Amino acid sequence: MKPLKYYEFGFCTSESKLPDSTFYKNPSKDKLFSKMKNEFGSKEYIDNKLFFPNNNNNYTADQKIPNDNIKFYDFYLDKDAISPDDFMRSIEINQSFGFFVSSRCKELLSSFLLPSHKYYPLKVIHDETSYDFYFLLIAKNNVKINYKNSTFVERFDTSNEVPIFNYNDLLVLKEKSESAPALYKTADIKEKEIVFDKAPDIYPVVTRSNSFFYFSESLKNVLEKEKITGFEFYKASAPLFFSNQ
């Protein structure tokens, strides 16, 4: 097997690098919000639509891409933001689902291998200017992992290996309650070694890791060369990644 080099992806606003900015004092601050920001109990709230998509057999949208379309409403830049970044997030959407990307970023990503995914168009508004953006939803169910040759362990006892043979082995069905329909949840399992039959350039973590996405070295290099904004990378020490080819 061939070792692969991946980098943990994190968000970093352009403003966070300016010492006199509000974002510098609070580097985890998000740039985006919507008029629905206080409506988290509404069925129209995007995060709820992604957690409970219609006709998706109890899978969340990041477990399996929904067949039914999800319409995204407009998002707005924070008053302290100078301009949009190419990668952005909002506290209104769980980071496991994906991220907001600019048209330029979408074009660059088109030449790389992504797992099952879908782009949802939307508008980002700043003052009187409207920008074309997309929410990139990335799902985990069809990542080309060789589960038999990969190594998984218990989340709270990493010395104990867990046999996993396919993606659904990582899920448990949470029964319907008065407040929510039945829903698949990720079991308390972590990955130790991931072996790809076909290595993606963006890897959506399939277990309960502390990270959400890893980017390949080739994609990292292109994003940095093209001066794409809104992110930072950390070299991944765990899990270990390998190609089966």
PDB file of N, CA, C and O in Angstrom, residues 4-7 9 99 108-115 138 143 196 198-204 213-220 222-223 233:
ATOM      1  N   LEU A   4      -0.300   8.066   1.849  1.00  0.00           N
ATOM      2  CA  LEU A   4      -0.796   9.309   1.270  1.00  0.00           C
ATOM      3  C   LEU A   4      -0.678  10.431   2.289  1.00  0.00           C
ATOM      4  O   LEU A   4      -0.778  10.206   3.494  1.00  0.00           O
ATOM      5  N   LYS A   5      -0.504  11.643   1.784  1.00  0.00           N
ATOM      6  CA  LYS A   5      -0.382  12.803   2.660  1.00  0.00           C
ATOM      7  C   LYS A   5      -1.649  13.653   2.538  1.00  0.00           C
ATOM      8  O   LYS A   5      -1.989  14.126   1.455  1.00  0.00           O
ATOM      9  N   TYR A   6      -2.325  13.809   3.656  1.00  0.00           N
ATOM     10  CA  TYR A   6      -3.526  14.644   3.715  1.00  0.00           C
ATOM     11  C   TYR A   6      -3.340  15.727   4.764  1.00  0.00           C
ATOM     12  O   TYR A   6      -2.542  15.584   5.694  1.00  0.00           O
ATOM     13  N   TYR A   7      -4.131  16.798   4.605  1.00  0.00           N
ATOM     14  CA  TYR A   7      -4.069  17.928   5.520  1.00  0.00           C
ATOM     15  C   TYR A   7      -5.446  18.208   6.092  1.00  0.00           C
ATOM     16  O   TYR A   7      -6.443  18.233   5.353  1.00  0.00           O
ATOM     17  N   PHE A   9      -8.397  20.346   7.190  1.00  0.00           N
ATOM     18  CA  PHE A   9      -8.920  21.624   6.695  1.00  0.00           C
ATOM     19  C   PHE A   9      -9.574  22.401   7.827  1.00  0.00           C
ATOM     20  O   PHE A   9     -10.337  21.846   8.622  1.00  0.00           O
ATOM     21  N   PHE A  99     -19.373  23.360   3.117  1.00  0.00           N
ATOM     22  CA  PHE A  99     -18.978  24.756   3.286  1.00  0.00           C
ATOM     23  C   PHE A  99     -19.464  25.590   2.108  1.00  0.00           C
ATOM     24  O   PHE A  99     -19.850  25.074   1.062  1.00  0.00           O
ATOM     25  N   LEU A 108     -12.204  25.689  -9.593  1.00  0.00           N
ATOM     26  CA  LEU A 108     -10.954  24.999  -9.290  1.00  0.00           C
ATOM     27  C   LEU A 108     -11.214  23.568  -8.817  1.00  0.00           C
ATOM     28  O   LEU A 108     -10.508  22.629  -9.205  1.00  0.00           O
ATOM     29  N   LEU A 109     -12.221  23.390  -7.985  1.00  0.00           N
ATOM     30  CA  LEU A 109     -12.518  22.064  -7.445  1.00  0.00           C
ATOM     31  C   LEU A 109     -12.999  21.095  -8.519  1.00  0.00           C
ATOM     32  O   LEU A 109     -12.900  19.877  -8.353  1.00  0.00           O
ATOM     33  N   SER A 110     -13.507  21.621  -9.623  1.00  0.00           N
ATOM     34  CA  SER A 110     -14.059  20.762 -10.677  1.00  0.00           C
ATOM     35  C   SER A 110     -13.013  19.842 -11.304  1.00  0.00           C
ATOM     36  O   SER A 110     -13.358  18.818 -11.901  1.00  0.00           O
ATOM     37  N   SER A 111     -11.735  20.186 -11.173  1.00  0.00           N
ATOM     38  CA  SER A 111     -10.681  19.351 -11.762  1.00  0.00           C
ATOM     39  C   SER A 111     -10.105  18.353 -10.761  1.00  0.00           C
ATOM     40  O   SER A 111      -9.138  17.658 -11.071  1.00  0.00           O
ATOM     41  N   PHE A 112     -10.719  18.260  -9.571  1.00  0.00           N
ATOM     42  CA  PHE A 112     -10.250  17.329  -8.545  1.00  0.00           C
ATOM     43  C   PHE A 112     -11.326  16.290  -8.252  1.00  0.00           C
ATOM     44  O   PHE A 112     -12.503  16.477  -8.570  1.00  0.00           O
ATOM     45  N   LEU A 113     -10.893  15.190  -7.642  1.00  0.00           N
ATOM     46  CA  LEU A 113     -11.807  14.100  -7.338  1.00  0.00           C
ATOM     47  C   LEU A 113     -12.478  14.331  -5.983  1.00  0.00           C
ATOM     48  O   LEU A 113     -11.812  14.322  -4.949  1.00  0.00           O
ATOM     49  N   LEU A 114     -13.790  14.553  -6.033  1.00  0.00           N
ATOM     50  CA  LEU A 114     -14.580  14.728  -4.814  1.00  0.00           C
ATOM     51  C   LEU A 114     -15.500  13.526  -4.632  1.00  0.00           C
ATOM     52  O   LEU A 114     -15.939  12.925  -5.621  1.00  0.00           O
ATOM     53  N   PRO A 115     -15.803  13.174  -3.384  1.00  0.00           N
ATOM     54  CA  PRO A 115     -16.803  12.120  -3.154  1.00  0.00           C
ATOM     55  C   PRO A 115     -18.168  12.587  -3.627  1.00  0.00           C
ATOM     56  O   PRO A 115     -18.312  13.668  -4.207  1.00  0.00           O
ATOM     57  N   ILE A 138     -21.119  17.609   0.916  1.00  0.00           N
ATOM     58  CA  ILE A 138     -20.302  16.420   0.636  1.00  0.00           C
ATOM     59  C   ILE A 138     -20.803  15.271   1.500  1.00  0.00           C
ATOM     60  O   ILE A 138     -20.934  15.412   2.718  1.00  0.00           O
ATOM     61  N   VAL A 143     -17.706   7.187  -0.399  1.00  0.00           N
ATOM     62  CA  VAL A 143     -16.251   7.350  -0.413  1.00  0.00           C
ATOM     63  C   VAL A 143     -15.630   5.979  -0.658  1.00  0.00           C
ATOM     64  O   VAL A 143     -16.029   4.983  -0.037  1.00  0.00           O
ATOM     65  N   PHE A 196      -7.771   3.735   0.932  1.00  0.00           N
ATOM     66  CA  PHE A 196      -8.665   4.095  -0.169  1.00  0.00           C
ATOM     67  C   PHE A 196      -8.460   3.157  -1.352  1.00  0.00           C
ATOM     68  O   PHE A 196      -7.324   2.877  -1.752  1.00  0.00           O
ATOM     69  N   LYS A 198      -9.891   4.277  -4.069  1.00  0.00           N
ATOM     70  CA  LYS A 198      -9.743   5.429  -4.959  1.00  0.00           C
ATOM     71  C   LYS A 198      -9.703   6.666  -4.080  1.00  0.00           C
ATOM     72  O   LYS A 198     -10.715   7.054  -3.490  1.00  0.00           O
ATOM     73  N   ALA A 199      -8.531   7.273  -3.968  1.00  0.00           N
ATOM     74  CA  ALA A 199      -8.325   8.349  -2.995  1.00  0.00           C
ATOM     75  C   ALA A 199      -8.958   9.651  -3.473  1.00  0.00           C
ATOM     76  O   ALA A 199      -8.629  10.145  -4.557  1.00  0.00           O
ATOM     77  N   PRO A 200      -9.851  10.267  -2.687  1.00  0.00           N
ATOM     78  CA  PRO A 200     -10.463  11.547  -3.053  1.00  0.00           C
ATOM     79  C   PRO A 200      -9.543  12.706  -2.677  1.00  0.00           C
ATOM     80  O   PRO A 200      -8.664  12.572  -1.821  1.00  0.00           O
ATOM     81  N   ASP A 201      -9.771  13.850  -3.295  1.00  0.00           N
ATOM     82  CA  ASP A 201      -8.999  15.045  -2.931  1.00  0.00           C
ATOM     83  C   ASP A 201      -9.603  15.759  -1.733  1.00  0.00           C
ATOM     84  O   ASP A 201      -8.925  16.547  -1.071  1.00  0.00           O
ATOM     85  N   ILE A 202     -10.869  15.511  -1.445  1.00  0.00           N
ATOM     86  CA  ILE A 202     -11.479  15.946  -0.197  1.00  0.00           C
ATOM     87  C   ILE A 202     -12.061  14.715   0.474  1.00  0.00           C
ATOM     88  O   ILE A 202     -12.891  14.012  -0.118  1.00  0.00           O
ATOM     89  N   TYR A 203     -11.596  14.444   1.670  1.00  0.00           N
ATOM     90  CA  TYR A 203     -12.094  13.297   2.422  1.00  0.00           C
ATOM     91  C   TYR A 203     -13.001  13.769   3.550  1.00  0.00           C
ATOM     92  O   TYR A 203     -12.545  14.433   4.478  1.00  0.00           O
ATOM     93  N   PRO A 204     -14.314  13.452   3.487  1.00  0.00           N
ATOM     94  CA  PRO A 204     -15.215  13.784   4.595  1.00  0.00           C
ATOM     95  C   PRO A 204     -15.108  12.690   5.645  1.00  0.00           C
ATOM     96  O   PRO A 204     -15.378  11.523   5.368  1.00  0.00           O
ATOM     97  N   PHE A 213     -13.058  17.499   7.606  1.00  0.00           N
ATOM     98  CA  PHE A 213     -12.576  17.273   6.241  1.00  0.00           C
ATOM     99  C   PHE A 213     -11.049  17.260   6.213  1.00  0.00           C
ATOM    100  O   PHE A 213     -10.394  18.004   6.950  1.00  0.00           O
ATOM    101  N   TYR A 214     -10.516  16.417   5.313  1.00  0.00           N
ATOM    102  CA  TYR A 214      -9.095  16.417   5.005  1.00  0.00           C
ATOM    103  C   TYR A 214      -8.942  16.662   3.499  1.00  0.00           C
ATOM    104  O   TYR A 214      -9.729  16.153   2.697  1.00  0.00           O
ATOM    105  N   PHE A 215      -7.920  17.445   3.141  1.00  0.00           N
ATOM    106  CA  PHE A 215      -7.649  17.757   1.739  1.00  0.00           C
ATOM    107  C   PHE A 215      -6.344  17.097   1.327  1.00  0.00           C
ATOM    108  O   PHE A 215      -5.393  17.034   2.110  1.00  0.00           O
ATOM    109  N   SER A 216      -6.295  16.645   0.073  1.00  0.00           N
ATOM    110  CA  SER A 216      -5.070  16.038  -0.452  1.00  0.00           C
ATOM    111  C   SER A 216      -3.975  17.090  -0.606  1.00  0.00           C
ATOM    112  O   SER A 216      -4.253  18.298  -0.684  1.00  0.00           O
ATOM    113  N   GLU A 217      -2.747  16.635  -0.670  1.00  0.00           N
ATOM    114  CA  GLU A 217      -1.627  17.560  -0.827  1.00  0.00           C
ATOM    115  C   GLU A 217      -1.705  18.301  -2.160  1.00  0.00           C
ATOM    116  O   GLU A 217      -1.411  19.497  -2.234  1.00  0.00           O
ATOM    117  N   SER A 218      -2.121  17.613  -3.218  1.00  0.00           N
ATOM    118  CA  SER A 218      -2.201  18.266  -4.532  1.00  0.00           C
ATOM    119  C   SER A 218      -3.258  19.366  -4.538  1.00  0.00           C
ATOM    120  O   SER A 218      -3.043  20.444  -5.099  1.00  0.00           O
ATOM    121  N   LEU A 219      -4.397  19.129  -3.895  1.00  0.00           N
ATOM    122  CA  LEU A 219      -5.428  20.163  -3.824  1.00  0.00           C
ATOM    123  C   LEU A 219      -4.959  21.319  -2.951  1.00  0.00           C
ATOM    124  O   LEU A 219      -5.155  22.496  -3.295  1.00  0.00           O
ATOM    125  N   LYS A 220      -4.343  21.024  -1.837  1.00  0.00           N
ATOM    126  CA  LYS A 220      -3.790  22.064  -0.957  1.00  0.00           C
ATOM    127  C   LYS A 220      -2.845  22.976  -1.735  1.00  0.00           C
ATOM    128  O   LYS A 220      -2.931  24.210  -1.653  1.00  0.00           O
ATOM    129  N   VAL A 222      -2.633  23.615  -4.950  1.00  0.00           N
ATOM    130  CA  VAL A 222      -3.311  24.442  -5.955  1.00  0.00           C
ATOM    131  C   VAL A 222      -4.066  25.589  -5.285  1.00  0.00           C
ATOM    132  O   VAL A 222      -4.012  26.738  -5.749  1.00  0.00           O
ATOM    133  N   LEU A 223      -4.755  25.307  -4.199  1.00  0.00           N
ATOM    134  CA  LEU A 223      -5.498  26.364  -3.508  1.00  0.00           C
ATOM    135  C   LEU A 223      -4.564  27.462  -3.015  1.00  0.00           C
ATOM    136  O   LEU A 223      -4.877  28.652  -3.098  1.00  0.00           O
ATOM    137  N   PHE A 233      -4.535  25.075   6.816  1.00  0.00           N
ATOM    138  CA  PHE A 233      -4.321  23.638   6.830  1.00  0.00           C
ATOM    139  C   PHE A 233      -3.402  23.240   7.970  1.00  0.00           C
ATOM    140  O   PHE A 233      -2.510  23.992   8.368  1.00  0.00           O
TER     141      PHE A 233
END
